[in-house]
C-alpha cells in the first residue's frame, strides 16, 4: 500500500512486477470525505509547472508524511480482506505508526517492522536511550542489535540477516531488470542519487569519470516524494 497521497507510482517497474505476480497494489485507499477534499486540492496543485513544483520539495515531503486514512474505513478494509498482519518499514513516520498502533485497539492485527537497510534507526516517538520497539509486535532485524532494548521487548526481535542483499532478493531483481548487452572495454558503473540530497554531487561524479577504466552513468534513485510527473527517474535515460 502506497501511503503517499500525491504519488501513484504507476510508472514504477518494481510495482508493475508485483502486480504481474498477482499482488494487489493499493494507492491511498480508505480515506474519508474531508480527507478526499483535501487530496483534491493537492492534486490541483500538481497541475502547476514542474519547475514550480520542484522548488517546494519540503512542502511535498510534509504532505507525504501526513495521515489521510480514515479509521472506520480502514477498519472495514481490514475486516473485509481478513488482514491479520501489517508490515511497515522501520523508518515509517511517527504519525502513521501511531495511526496503526491505535487501530490495533479495535482490530485484531499485528504490526511488524522491517529494517529497510543494513542499519538500524532510532526515530520518534521512541526514547533515545532505547531501541524502537514500543509500537510493533515483531521487529525483523537485518543484523545483531547493538542498541539498548527493554527486557520485556527482547522477544519481539527476529534476526533474519540483511534481506536487501539476500540471494533470494538479488535473484528476483535479476528477473526484473535485464541487460543483455555485453561490454568488452570499460567497466560500466551506475550511480543512483537520491533527489532529497541537498549537497551537490557533481564533484563526486566528476572524480569517478576521471578514472580511466570505468564509464559512469548517473541516474536518480527510484523513489521520490514529488508528484509523479516531477519524479526524475521517469524522465532519465536509465529509468
mmCIF file of C-alpha atoms in Angstrom:
data_model
loop_
_atom_site.group_PDB
_atom_site.id
_atom_site.type_symbol
_atom_site.label_atom_id
_atom_site.label_comp_id
_atom_site.label_asym_id
_atom_site.label_seq_id
_atom_site.Cartn_x
_atom_site.Cartn_y
_atom_site.Cartn_z
ATOM 1 C CA UNK A 1 0.000 0.000 0.000
ATOM 2 C CA UNK A 2 1.317 3.382 -1.031
ATOM 3 C CA UNK A 3 0.540 5.980 1.648
ATOM 4 C CA UNK A 4 1.895 8.999 -0.245
ATOM 5 C CA UNK A 5 -1.292 10.835 -1.330
ATOM 6 C CA UNK A 6 0.188 12.679 -4.315
ATOM 7 C CA UNK A 7 2.300 9.906 -5.880
ATOM 8 C CA UNK A 8 0.659 6.909 -7.544
ATOM 9 C CA UNK A 9 3.937 5.386 -8.806
ATOM 10 C CA UNK A 10 2.137 3.964 -11.866
ATOM 11 C CA UNK A 11 5.406 4.028 -13.846
ATOM 12 C CA UNK A 12 7.387 2.189 -11.181
ATOM 13 C CA UNK A 13 8.751 -1.018 -12.747
ATOM 14 C CA UNK A 14 9.017 -2.837 -9.425
ATOM 15 C CA UNK A 15 5.349 -2.251 -8.617
ATOM 16 C CA UNK A 16 4.404 -3.409 -12.123
ATOM 17 C CA UNK A 17 6.324 -6.608 -11.459
ATOM 18 C CA UNK A 18 4.451 -7.186 -8.197
ATOM 19 C CA UNK A 19 1.132 -6.540 -9.945
ATOM 20 C CA UNK A 20 2.020 -9.193 -12.533
ATOM 21 C CA UNK A 21 2.648 -11.635 -9.671
ATOM 22 C CA UNK A 22 -1.000 -11.249 -8.621
ATOM 23 C CA UNK A 23 -0.137 -8.884 -5.754
ATOM 24 C CA UNK A 24 -2.645 -6.098 -5.232
ATOM 25 C CA UNK A 25 -1.234 -2.560 -5.198
ATOM 26 C CA UNK A 26 -3.272 -0.011 -3.233
ATOM 27 C CA UNK A 27 -2.901 3.751 -3.545
ATOM 28 C CA UNK A 28 -4.105 5.782 -0.570
ATOM 29 C CA UNK A 29 -7.361 3.925 -0.173
ATOM 30 C CA UNK A 30 -9.881 4.122 2.673
ATOM 31 C CA UNK A 31 -9.978 7.863 3.192
ATOM 32 C CA UNK A 32 -12.891 9.951 4.468
ATOM 33 C CA UNK A 33 -14.819 12.755 2.754
ATOM 34 C CA UNK A 34 -12.840 15.595 4.373
ATOM 35 C CA UNK A 35 -9.519 13.980 3.517
ATOM 36 C CA UNK A 36 -10.739 13.351 -0.014
ATOM 37 C CA UNK A 37 -11.497 17.078 -0.482
ATOM 38 C CA UNK A 38 -8.030 17.977 0.839
ATOM 39 C CA UNK A 39 -6.433 15.496 -1.531
ATOM 40 C CA UNK A 40 -8.292 17.026 -4.491
ATOM 41 C CA UNK A 41 -6.713 20.373 -3.592
ATOM 42 C CA UNK A 42 -3.235 18.787 -3.624
ATOM 43 C CA UNK A 43 -3.999 17.102 -6.955
ATOM 44 C CA UNK A 44 -4.922 20.515 -8.420
ATOM 45 C CA UNK A 45 -1.553 21.889 -7.260
ATOM 46 C CA UNK A 46 0.084 19.115 -9.267
ATOM 47 C CA UNK A 47 -1.026 20.908 -12.466
ATOM 48 C CA UNK A 48 1.468 23.698 -11.739
ATOM 49 C CA UNK A 49 4.630 23.817 -13.907
ATOM 50 C CA UNK A 50 7.251 21.225 -12.958
ATOM 51 C CA UNK A 51 9.839 23.914 -12.111
ATOM 52 C CA UNK A 52 7.451 25.454 -9.594
ATOM 53 C CA UNK A 53 6.519 22.121 -8.002
ATOM 54 C CA UNK A 54 10.133 21.009 -7.576
ATOM 55 C CA UNK A 55 11.044 24.266 -5.802
ATOM 56 C CA UNK A 56 8.731 23.345 -2.923
ATOM 57 C CA UNK A 57 10.006 19.810 -2.258
ATOM 58 C CA UNK A 58 9.808 20.475 1.508
ATOM 59 C CA UNK A 59 6.051 21.044 1.167
ATOM 60 C CA UNK A 60 5.567 17.738 -0.682
ATOM 61 C CA UNK A 61 7.715 15.981 1.904
ATOM 62 C CA UNK A 62 5.373 17.162 4.672
ATOM 63 C CA UNK A 63 2.328 16.064 2.652
ATOM 64 C CA UNK A 64 3.792 12.583 2.113
ATOM 65 C CA UNK A 65 4.209 12.207 5.886
ATOM 66 C CA UNK A 66 0.616 13.156 6.720
ATOM 67 C CA UNK A 67 -2.050 10.557 7.516
ATOM 68 C CA UNK A 68 -5.060 10.626 5.181
ATOM 69 C CA UNK A 69 -6.548 7.280 6.216
ATOM 70 C CA UNK A 70 -9.976 7.225 7.822
ATOM 71 C CA UNK A 71 -10.053 4.936 10.877
ATOM 72 C CA UNK A 72 -13.519 3.473 10.245
ATOM 73 C CA UNK A 73 -12.895 2.947 6.528
ATOM 74 C CA UNK A 74 -9.513 1.382 7.217
ATOM 75 C CA UNK A 75 -11.094 -0.937 9.794
ATOM 76 C CA UNK A 76 -13.705 -2.016 7.232
ATOM 77 C CA UNK A 77 -10.939 -2.731 4.737
ATOM 78 C CA UNK A 78 -9.074 -4.888 7.274
ATOM 79 C CA UNK A 79 -12.159 -6.894 8.192
ATOM 80 C CA UNK A 80 -13.331 -7.328 4.591
ATOM 81 C CA UNK A 81 -9.929 -8.633 3.449
ATOM 82 C CA UNK A 82 -9.167 -10.634 6.613
ATOM 83 C CA UNK A 83 -5.937 -8.717 7.180
ATOM 84 C CA UNK A 84 -4.057 -10.143 10.167
ATOM 85 C CA UNK A 85 -0.591 -8.596 9.750
ATOM 86 C CA UNK A 86 0.661 -5.238 8.504
ATOM 87 C CA UNK A 87 4.361 -4.930 7.654
ATOM 88 C CA UNK A 88 5.916 -1.464 7.706
ATOM 89 C CA UNK A 89 9.480 -0.163 7.233
ATOM 90 C CA UNK A 90 11.218 0.722 10.484
ATOM 91 C CA UNK A 91 11.690 4.332 9.306
ATOM 92 C CA UNK A 92 7.948 4.807 8.778
ATOM 93 C CA UNK A 93 6.948 8.266 10.026
ATOM 94 C CA UNK A 94 5.667 8.739 13.555
ATOM 95 C CA UNK A 95 2.126 9.816 12.613
ATOM 96 C CA UNK A 96 1.499 6.684 10.513
ATOM 97 C CA UNK A 97 2.958 4.363 13.166
ATOM 98 C CA UNK A 98 0.685 5.907 15.781
ATOM 99 C CA UNK A 99 -2.333 5.537 13.471
ATOM 100 C CA UNK A 100 -1.695 1.810 13.060
ATOM 101 C CA UNK A 101 -0.984 1.372 16.766
ATOM 102 C CA UNK A 102 -4.318 2.981 17.673
ATOM 103 C CA UNK A 103 -6.024 0.778 15.090
ATOM 104 C CA UNK A 104 -4.827 -2.304 16.981
ATOM 105 C CA UNK A 105 -7.131 -1.344 19.838
ATOM 106 C CA UNK A 106 -10.221 -2.012 17.701
ATOM 107 C CA UNK A 107 -8.890 -4.566 15.194
ATOM 108 C CA UNK A 108 -7.029 -7.812 15.765
ATOM 109 C CA UNK A 109 -3.921 -7.055 13.730
ATOM 110 C CA UNK A 110 -0.205 -7.459 14.294
ATOM 111 C CA UNK A 111 2.287 -4.757 13.287
ATOM 112 C CA UNK A 112 5.648 -5.999 12.027
ATOM 113 C CA UNK A 113 8.527 -3.580 11.495
ATOM 114 C CA UNK A 114 11.084 -4.488 8.860
ATOM 115 C CA UNK A 115 14.520 -2.895 8.635
ATOM 116 C CA UNK A 116 14.809 -1.250 5.239
ATOM 117 C CA UNK A 117 18.597 -1.362 5.008
ATOM 118 C CA UNK A 118 21.703 -2.691 6.650
ATOM 119 C CA UNK A 119 21.486 -0.300 9.548
ATOM 120 C CA UNK A 120 19.168 0.260 12.497
ATOM 121 C CA UNK A 121 17.404 3.530 13.198
ATOM 122 C CA UNK A 122 16.194 5.277 16.323
ATOM 123 C CA UNK A 123 13.322 7.575 15.426
ATOM 124 C CA UNK A 124 10.444 9.347 17.148
ATOM 125 C CA UNK A 125 8.338 8.691 19.176
ATOM 126 C CA UNK A 126 10.821 6.384 20.911
ATOM 127 C CA UNK A 127 13.080 7.301 23.787
ATOM 128 C CA UNK A 128 16.664 7.987 22.692
ATOM 129 C CA UNK A 129 18.004 5.611 25.327
ATOM 130 C CA UNK A 130 16.019 2.636 23.995
ATOM 131 C CA UNK A 131 15.711 0.851 20.686
ATOM 132 C CA UNK A 132 12.382 1.486 18.850
ATOM 133 C CA UNK A 133 10.150 -1.474 19.639
ATOM 134 C CA UNK A 134 7.248 0.051 21.539
ATOM 135 C CA UNK A 135 4.771 0.318 18.624
ATOM 136 C CA UNK A 136 5.277 -3.055 16.959
ATOM 137 C CA UNK A 137 4.541 -6.690 17.742
ATOM 138 C CA UNK A 138 7.646 -8.015 15.990
ATOM 139 C CA UNK A 139 10.843 -6.456 14.671
ATOM 140 C CA UNK A 140 12.709 -8.048 11.747
ATOM 141 C CA UNK A 141 16.352 -7.104 12.236
ATOM 142 C CA UNK A 142 18.973 -7.188 9.480
ATOM 143 C CA UNK A 143 21.847 -7.686 11.913
ATOM 144 C CA UNK A 144 22.655 -8.096 15.577
ATOM 145 C CA UNK A 145 21.178 -5.194 17.527
ATOM 146 C CA UNK A 146 23.732 -3.204 19.489
ATOM 147 C CA UNK A 147 21.229 -0.717 20.926
ATOM 148 C CA UNK A 148 19.711 -0.885 24.380
ATOM 149 C CA UNK A 149 16.453 -2.858 24.331
ATOM 150 C CA UNK A 150 13.963 -3.254 27.163
ATOM 151 C CA UNK A 151 13.998 -6.760 28.653
ATOM 152 C CA UNK A 152 10.247 -7.173 28.109
ATOM 153 C CA UNK A 153 10.639 -6.391 24.377
ATOM 154 C CA UNK A 154 13.593 -8.652 23.550
ATOM 155 C CA UNK A 155 11.219 -11.391 22.374
ATOM 156 C CA UNK A 156 9.973 -9.108 19.568
ATOM 157 C CA UNK A 157 13.290 -9.220 17.707
ATOM 158 C CA UNK A 158 13.654 -11.693 14.844
ATOM 159 C CA UNK A 159 17.032 -11.509 13.106
ATOM 160 C CA UNK A 160 16.929 -12.814 9.532
ATOM 161 C CA UNK A 161 20.128 -11.273 8.204
ATOM 162 C CA UNK A 162 20.135 -8.448 5.664
ATOM 163 C CA UNK A 163 17.109 -9.036 3.448
ATOM 164 C CA UNK A 164 18.168 -6.354 0.960
ATOM 165 C CA UNK A 165 21.224 -8.369 -0.076
ATOM 166 C CA UNK A 166 19.829 -11.889 0.309
ATOM 167 C CA UNK A 167 20.294 -14.343 -2.548
ATOM 168 C CA UNK A 168 16.522 -14.646 -2.978
ATOM 169 C CA UNK A 169 16.032 -10.885 -3.432
ATOM 170 C CA UNK A 170 19.006 -10.493 -5.777
ATOM 171 C CA UNK A 171 17.592 -13.293 -7.935
ATOM 172 C CA UNK A 172 14.225 -11.530 -8.066
ATOM 173 C CA UNK A 173 15.881 -8.260 -9.102
ATOM 174 C CA UNK A 174 17.712 -10.114 -11.866
ATOM 175 C CA UNK A 175 14.353 -11.281 -13.206
ATOM 176 C CA UNK A 176 13.010 -7.720 -13.215
ATOM 177 C CA UNK A 177 15.962 -5.823 -14.653
ATOM 178 C CA UNK A 178 17.764 -7.495 -17.546
ATOM 179 C CA UNK A 179 20.674 -6.131 -19.573
ATOM 180 C CA UNK A 180 21.622 -8.343 -22.496
ATOM 181 C CA UNK A 181 24.343 -6.051 -23.865
ATOM 182 C CA UNK A 182 27.978 -7.059 -23.417
ATOM 183 C CA UNK A 183 30.729 -4.525 -22.831
ATOM 184 C CA UNK A 184 34.305 -5.532 -23.580
ATOM 185 C CA UNK A 185 36.018 -2.245 -22.825
ATOM 186 C CA UNK A 186 35.411 -0.059 -19.786
ATOM 187 C CA UNK A 187 33.526 -1.337 -16.745
ATOM 188 C CA UNK A 188 30.168 0.404 -16.585
ATOM 189 C CA UNK A 189 29.259 1.892 -13.215
ATOM 190 C CA UNK A 190 25.812 3.218 -12.318
ATOM 191 C CA UNK A 191 25.442 5.836 -9.583
ATOM 192 C CA UNK A 192 21.954 6.422 -8.178
ATOM 193 C CA UNK A 193 21.391 9.766 -6.436
ATOM 194 C CA UNK A 194 18.527 10.456 -4.046
ATOM 195 C CA UNK A 195 16.622 13.586 -5.087
ATOM 196 C CA UNK A 196 16.417 14.622 -1.403
ATOM 197 C CA UNK A 197 20.186 15.022 -1.162
ATOM 198 C CA UNK A 198 20.901 18.712 -0.650
ATOM 199 C CA UNK A 199 24.670 18.579 -1.248
ATOM 200 C CA UNK A 200 25.853 18.884 -4.824
ATOM 201 C CA UNK A 201 27.180 15.504 -6.045
ATOM 202 C CA UNK A 202 28.836 16.873 -9.207
ATOM 203 C CA UNK A 203 32.378 16.844 -7.795
ATOM 204 C CA UNK A 204 31.995 13.235 -6.696
ATOM 205 C CA UNK A 205 30.660 12.202 -10.118
ATOM 206 C CA UNK A 206 33.488 14.052 -11.884
ATOM 207 C CA UNK A 207 36.093 12.237 -9.800
ATOM 208 C CA UNK A 208 34.562 8.927 -10.846
ATOM 209 C CA UNK A 209 34.572 9.962 -14.501
ATOM 210 C CA UNK A 210 38.300 10.738 -14.254
ATOM 211 C CA UNK A 211 39.035 7.053 -13.592
ATOM 212 C CA UNK A 212 40.119 5.738 -16.986
ATOM 213 C CA UNK A 213 38.950 2.150 -16.599
ATOM 214 C CA UNK A 214 35.298 2.904 -15.844
ATOM 215 C CA UNK A 215 32.385 4.508 -17.654
ATOM 216 C CA UNK A 216 29.997 6.309 -15.284
ATOM 217 C CA UNK A 217 26.298 6.880 -15.826
ATOM 218 C CA UNK A 218 24.232 8.628 -13.163
ATOM 219 C CA UNK A 219 20.527 8.450 -12.507
ATOM 220 C CA UNK A 220 18.095 9.289 -9.727
ATOM 221 C CA UNK A 221 17.267 6.805 -7.017
ATOM 222 C CA UNK A 222 13.923 5.205 -7.950
ATOM 223 C CA UNK A 223 11.916 6.804 -5.170
ATOM 224 C CA UNK A 224 10.637 10.305 -4.649
ATOM 225 C CA UNK A 225 8.161 12.317 -2.569
ATOM 226 C CA UNK A 226 7.333 14.607 -5.503
ATOM 227 C CA UNK A 227 4.213 14.274 -7.713
ATOM 228 C CA UNK A 228 4.790 11.596 -10.334
ATOM 229 C CA UNK A 229 5.251 13.977 -13.286
ATOM 230 C CA UNK A 230 8.191 15.541 -11.411
ATOM 231 C CA UNK A 231 9.894 12.323 -10.342
ATOM 232 C CA UNK A 232 13.313 12.486 -12.051
ATOM 233 C CA UNK A 233 13.749 8.731 -12.527
ATOM 234 C CA UNK A 234 10.913 8.523 -15.063
ATOM 235 C CA UNK A 235 12.461 11.161 -17.328
ATOM 236 C CA UNK A 236 16.033 9.863 -17.367
ATOM 237 C CA UNK A 237 17.956 7.530 -19.637
ATOM 238 C CA UNK A 238 18.058 4.701 -17.066
ATOM 239 C CA UNK A 239 14.576 4.567 -15.581
#
